Short mmCIF file of C-alpha atoms and ligand atoms in Angstrom, two decimals:
data_model
loop_
_atom_site.label_atom_id
_atom_site.label_comp_id
_atom_site.label_asym_id
_atom_site.label_seq_id
_atom_site.Cartn_x
_atom_site.Cartn_y
_atom_site.Cartn_z
CA UNK A 1253 30.60 14.69 11.34
CA UNK A 1254 28.72 17.57 9.79
CA UNK A 1255 25.21 17.02 8.56
CA UNK A 1256 23.93 17.48 5.08
CA UNK A 1257 20.41 17.70 3.64
CA UNK A 1258 19.22 16.14 0.41
CA UNK A 1259 16.13 15.89 -1.73
CA UNK A 1260 15.84 12.44 -3.22
CA UNK A 1261 13.39 11.52 -5.96
CA UNK A 1262 12.48 7.97 -6.86
CA UNK A 1263 10.89 7.31 -10.23
CA UNK A 1264 9.27 4.08 -11.40
CA UNK A 1265 6.47 1.91 -10.03
CA UNK A 1266 6.72 3.24 -6.51
CA UNK A 1267 3.20 4.23 -5.49
CA UNK A 1268 0.67 1.89 -3.93
CA UNK A 1269 3.25 -0.81 -3.30
CA UNK A 1270 4.30 0.03 0.28
CA UNK A 1271 7.22 2.25 -0.70
CA UNK A 1272 6.70 5.09 1.79
CA UNK A 1273 6.52 2.78 4.84
CA UNK A 1274 9.64 0.97 3.64
CA UNK A 1275 11.56 4.27 3.34
CA UNK A 1276 10.16 5.33 6.72
CA UNK A 1277 11.27 2.12 8.43
CA UNK A 1278 14.80 2.26 6.94
CA UNK A 1279 15.25 5.98 7.70
CA UNK A 1280 14.08 5.48 11.32
CA UNK A 1281 16.46 2.53 11.76
CA UNK A 1282 19.36 4.64 10.45
CA UNK A 1283 18.44 7.56 12.72
CA UNK A 1284 17.84 9.97 9.83
CA UNK A 1285 15.42 12.91 10.00
CA UNK A 1286 13.12 14.16 7.25
CA UNK A 1287 10.01 13.08 5.43
CA UNK A 1288 8.78 10.86 2.63
CA UNK A 1289 5.75 11.59 0.47
CA UNK A 1290 4.05 10.62 -2.80
CA UNK A 1291 3.50 13.17 -5.51
CA UNK A 1292 2.63 13.13 -9.19
CA UNK A 1293 6.15 12.08 -10.15
CA UNK A 1294 6.75 9.27 -7.69
CA UNK A 1295 8.25 9.25 -4.22
CA UNK A 1296 9.90 12.35 -2.77
CA UNK A 1297 12.28 12.09 0.19
CA UNK A 1298 13.71 15.03 2.13
CA UNK A 1299 16.40 13.83 4.46
CA UNK A 1300 18.92 15.24 6.95
CA UNK A 1301 21.91 13.30 8.30
CA UNK A 1302 25.54 12.60 7.53
CA UNK A 1303 26.36 11.75 3.95
CA UNK A 1304 27.45 8.16 4.53
CA UNK A 1305 24.18 7.38 6.34
CA UNK A 1306 22.18 8.92 3.49
CA UNK A 1307 24.18 6.70 1.09
CA UNK A 1308 23.19 3.71 3.23
CA UNK A 1309 19.55 4.79 2.98
CA UNK A 1310 19.78 4.70 -0.84
CA UNK A 1311 21.49 1.29 -0.81
CA UNK A 1312 18.86 -0.17 1.49
CA UNK A 1313 16.02 1.34 -0.58
CA UNK A 1314 17.40 -0.72 -3.48
CA UNK A 1315 17.99 -3.92 -1.52
CA UNK A 1316 14.85 -3.84 0.67
CA UNK A 1317 12.33 -2.43 -1.81
CA UNK A 1318 8.82 -3.93 -1.54
CA UNK A 1319 8.01 -6.90 -3.81
CA UNK A 1320 5.76 -4.97 -6.23
CA UNK A 1321 8.04 -1.92 -6.53
CA UNK A 1322 10.14 -1.20 -9.61
CA UNK A 1323 12.74 1.57 -9.37
CA UNK A 1324 13.67 3.28 -12.64
CA UNK A 1325 15.76 6.22 -11.50
CA UNK A 1326 16.85 7.88 -8.27
CA UNK A 1327 17.97 11.52 -8.35
CA UNK A 1328 19.68 13.38 -5.49
CA UNK A 1329 19.96 17.13 -4.98
CA UNK A 1330 21.16 19.30 -2.08
CA UNK A 1331 18.33 20.71 0.00
CA UNK A 1332 18.38 24.20 1.55
CA UNK A 1333 16.81 25.16 4.86
CA UNK A 1334 15.92 21.65 5.95
CA UNK A 1335 14.77 21.36 9.54
CA UNK A 1336 13.12 18.14 10.68
CA UNK A 1337 12.87 16.97 14.30
CA UNK A 1338 12.05 13.38 13.30
CA UNK A 1339 11.37 11.22 10.22
CA UNK A 1340 7.72 11.20 9.13
CA UNK A 1341 5.45 10.07 6.31
CA UNK A 1342 3.99 13.29 4.92
CA UNK A 1343 0.69 13.76 3.08
CA UNK A 1344 0.67 13.42 -0.70
CA UNK A 1345 1.09 16.50 -2.89
CA UNK A 1346 -1.12 16.98 -5.90
CA UNK A 1347 0.69 18.28 -8.96
CA UNK A 1348 1.58 17.18 -12.47
CA UNK A 1349 1.04 13.47 -12.75
CA UNK A 1350 3.56 11.28 -14.54
CA UNK A 1351 4.26 8.23 -12.42
CA UNK A 1352 3.47 4.57 -12.94
CA UNK A 1353 0.92 2.56 -11.07
CA UNK A 1354 1.41 -1.14 -10.36
CA UNK A 1355 -0.92 -3.59 -12.09
CA UNK A 1356 -3.26 -5.64 -9.90
CA UNK A 1357 -1.31 -8.38 -8.12
CA UNK A 1358 -2.39 -11.88 -7.11
CA UNK A 1359 -3.03 -12.57 -3.42
CA UNK A 1360 0.27 -12.87 -1.53
CA UNK A 1361 1.16 -15.82 0.68
CA UNK A 1362 0.54 -13.88 3.93
CA UNK A 1363 -2.95 -12.90 2.84
CA UNK A 1364 -3.64 -16.47 1.68
CA UNK A 1365 -2.73 -17.81 5.12
CA UNK A 1366 -5.17 -15.35 6.69
CA UNK A 1367 -7.96 -16.38 4.30
CA UNK A 1368 -7.52 -20.01 5.41
CA UNK A 1369 -7.09 -19.24 9.12
CA UNK A 1370 -10.43 -19.63 10.98
CA UNK A 1371 -9.17 -17.30 13.72
CA UNK A 1372 -8.25 -14.50 11.32
CA UNK A 1373 -10.42 -11.45 10.58
CA UNK A 1374 -9.96 -12.29 6.89
CA UNK A 1375 -11.11 -15.90 7.14
CA UNK A 1376 -12.74 -16.76 3.80
CA UNK A 1377 -12.92 -13.07 2.81
CA UNK A 1378 -12.44 -12.97 -0.97
CA UNK A 1379 -11.21 -9.35 -1.15
CA UNK A 1380 -8.34 -9.76 1.34
CA UNK A 1381 -5.27 -7.74 0.31
CA UNK A 1382 -2.25 -5.83 1.66
CA UNK A 1383 0.52 -3.55 0.35
CA UNK A 1384 2.21 -6.56 -1.29
CA UNK A 1385 -0.84 -7.71 -3.27
CA UNK A 1386 -4.36 -6.87 -4.38
CA UNK A 1387 -6.02 -4.48 -6.79
CA UNK A 1388 -4.25 -1.31 -8.06
CA UNK A 1389 -4.85 -0.21 -11.64
CA UNK A 1390 -8.41 -1.55 -11.71
CA UNK A 1391 -9.56 0.60 -8.76
CA UNK A 1392 -7.67 3.85 -9.33
CA UNK A 1393 -9.56 6.90 -10.59
CA UNK A 1394 -6.69 9.40 -10.47
CA UNK A 1395 -3.22 9.89 -9.02
CA UNK A 1396 -1.75 10.15 -6.49
CA UNK A 1397 -2.71 6.68 -5.38
CA UNK A 1398 -4.61 7.33 -2.14
CA UNK A 1399 -7.78 5.62 -0.98
CA UNK A 1400 -9.88 8.73 -1.66
CA UNK A 1401 -8.83 8.54 -5.33
CA UNK A 1402 -9.92 4.91 -5.73
CA UNK A 1403 -13.23 3.06 -5.98
CA UNK A 1404 -12.64 2.06 -2.32
CA UNK A 1405 -13.38 5.65 -1.23
CA UNK A 1406 -17.02 4.72 -0.48
CA UNK A 1407 -16.05 1.96 1.97
CA UNK A 1408 -15.22 3.47 5.36
CA UNK A 1409 -12.58 1.50 7.24
CA UNK A 1410 -13.76 -0.26 10.40
CA UNK A 1411 -11.77 0.57 13.59
CA UNK A 1412 -9.55 -2.53 13.25
CA UNK A 1413 -8.73 -1.88 9.57
CA UNK A 1414 -8.15 1.80 10.39
CA UNK A 1415 -5.63 0.77 13.03
CA UNK A 1416 -3.74 -1.47 10.55
CA UNK A 1417 -3.86 1.29 7.93
CA UNK A 1418 -2.35 3.82 10.37
CA UNK A 1419 0.46 1.65 11.74
CA UNK A 1420 3.74 2.11 9.77
CA UNK A 1421 4.94 -1.29 10.95
CA UNK A 1422 1.81 -3.13 9.79
CA UNK A 1423 1.70 -4.96 6.45
CA UNK A 1424 -1.49 -2.99 5.68
CA UNK A 1425 -0.07 0.45 6.43
CA UNK A 1426 -1.57 2.72 3.73
CA UNK A 1427 -2.79 -0.39 1.89
CA UNK A 1428 -5.37 1.67 -0.02
CA UNK A 1429 -7.80 -1.19 -0.86
CA UNK A 1430 -7.60 -2.88 2.57
CA UNK A 1431 -10.93 -4.35 3.62
CA UNK A 1432 -12.49 -7.03 5.80
CA UNK A 1433 -15.86 -8.74 6.36
CA UNK A 1434 -16.96 -5.78 8.51
CA UNK A 1435 -16.10 -2.82 6.27
CA UNK A 1436 -15.25 -4.05 2.78
CA UNK A 1437 -17.12 -4.89 -0.42
CA UNK A 1438 -19.41 -7.90 -0.38
CA UNK A 1439 -20.20 -10.41 -3.09
CA UNK A 1440 -23.03 -12.88 -3.45
CA UNK A 1441 -24.53 -15.06 -6.11
CA UNK A 1442 -28.27 -15.01 -6.81
CA UNK A 1443 -30.36 -17.52 -8.67
CA UNK A 1444 -32.45 -16.35 -11.63
CA UNK A 1445 -35.43 -16.03 -9.24
CA UNK A 1446 -33.46 -13.53 -7.09
CA UNK A 1447 -32.87 -15.92 -4.19
CA UNK A 1448 -29.34 -15.99 -2.79
CA UNK A 1449 -27.35 -19.18 -3.27
CA UNK A 1450 -25.53 -18.98 0.08
CA UNK A 1451 -26.64 -17.84 3.48
CA UNK A 1452 -23.77 -16.55 5.62
CA UNK A 1453 -20.77 -14.29 5.16
CA UNK A 1454 -18.25 -17.13 5.31
CA UNK A 1455 -19.85 -18.52 2.12
CA UNK A 1456 -18.88 -15.40 0.16
CA UNK A 1457 -15.73 -17.13 -1.08
CA UNK A 1458 -17.82 -20.09 -2.37
CA UNK A 1459 -20.05 -17.68 -4.27
CA UNK A 1460 -17.05 -15.98 -5.90
CA UNK A 1461 -15.69 -19.43 -6.73
CA UNK A 1462 -19.03 -20.46 -8.25
CA UNK A 1463 -19.08 -17.32 -10.42
CA UNK A 1464 -15.60 -18.23 -11.73
CA UNK A 1465 -16.88 -21.68 -12.64
CA UNK A 1466 -19.95 -20.25 -14.38
CA UNK A 1467 -17.75 -17.87 -16.41
CA UNK A 1468 -15.42 -20.74 -17.34
CA UNK A 1469 -18.41 -22.74 -18.55
CA UNK A 1470 -19.43 -19.81 -20.71
ZN1 ZN B 236 -1.20 -9.57 0.66
ZN1 ZN B 237 -12.40 -3.72 8.25
#
């Protein structure tokens, strides 16, 4: 069967929700070649393969989209001069910005399990998040949604978080706010005299909890 090349655009809430890795995983499974990237309008896919397989890609993008994603429109156009040896996730392009960013999302069940697992790196870490949950709108300074454009830019990833962030099959692949006890933001509660309430890093969650209580009490 002869091959065809297409440029596919996906509009909606498609940035910062794990969309690129999902497209990457589906395209690799289907044996398609091309690239997926974020730009100011949403997600841009350039793909080479036979037409029926590209149709399957579109179907699976709908059926397997990440939990926080919302697809508004998908457009397809023929692509000239496409030559890709493999399928890759390409760097974001900066241009006119008119896409939507997901609101902050409550901690997902996977992250919750890690917070309660004493053997996990995220044990009792209050800022645990992944591509399916965590902060979005509240940390973004400008689009496209990449770590360098968020308030997380000042927190350098530790080697373990960097590894998760770079692995397309990891739940934290390109999870822009990903963080752990070693490299992420810290929180602590101080008494009026400046003395800390808690002593060790595993108490951080108690401090955050205490602040919630204080706010609730007015
Ligand atoms: Zn999560
Ligand atoms: Zn880390």
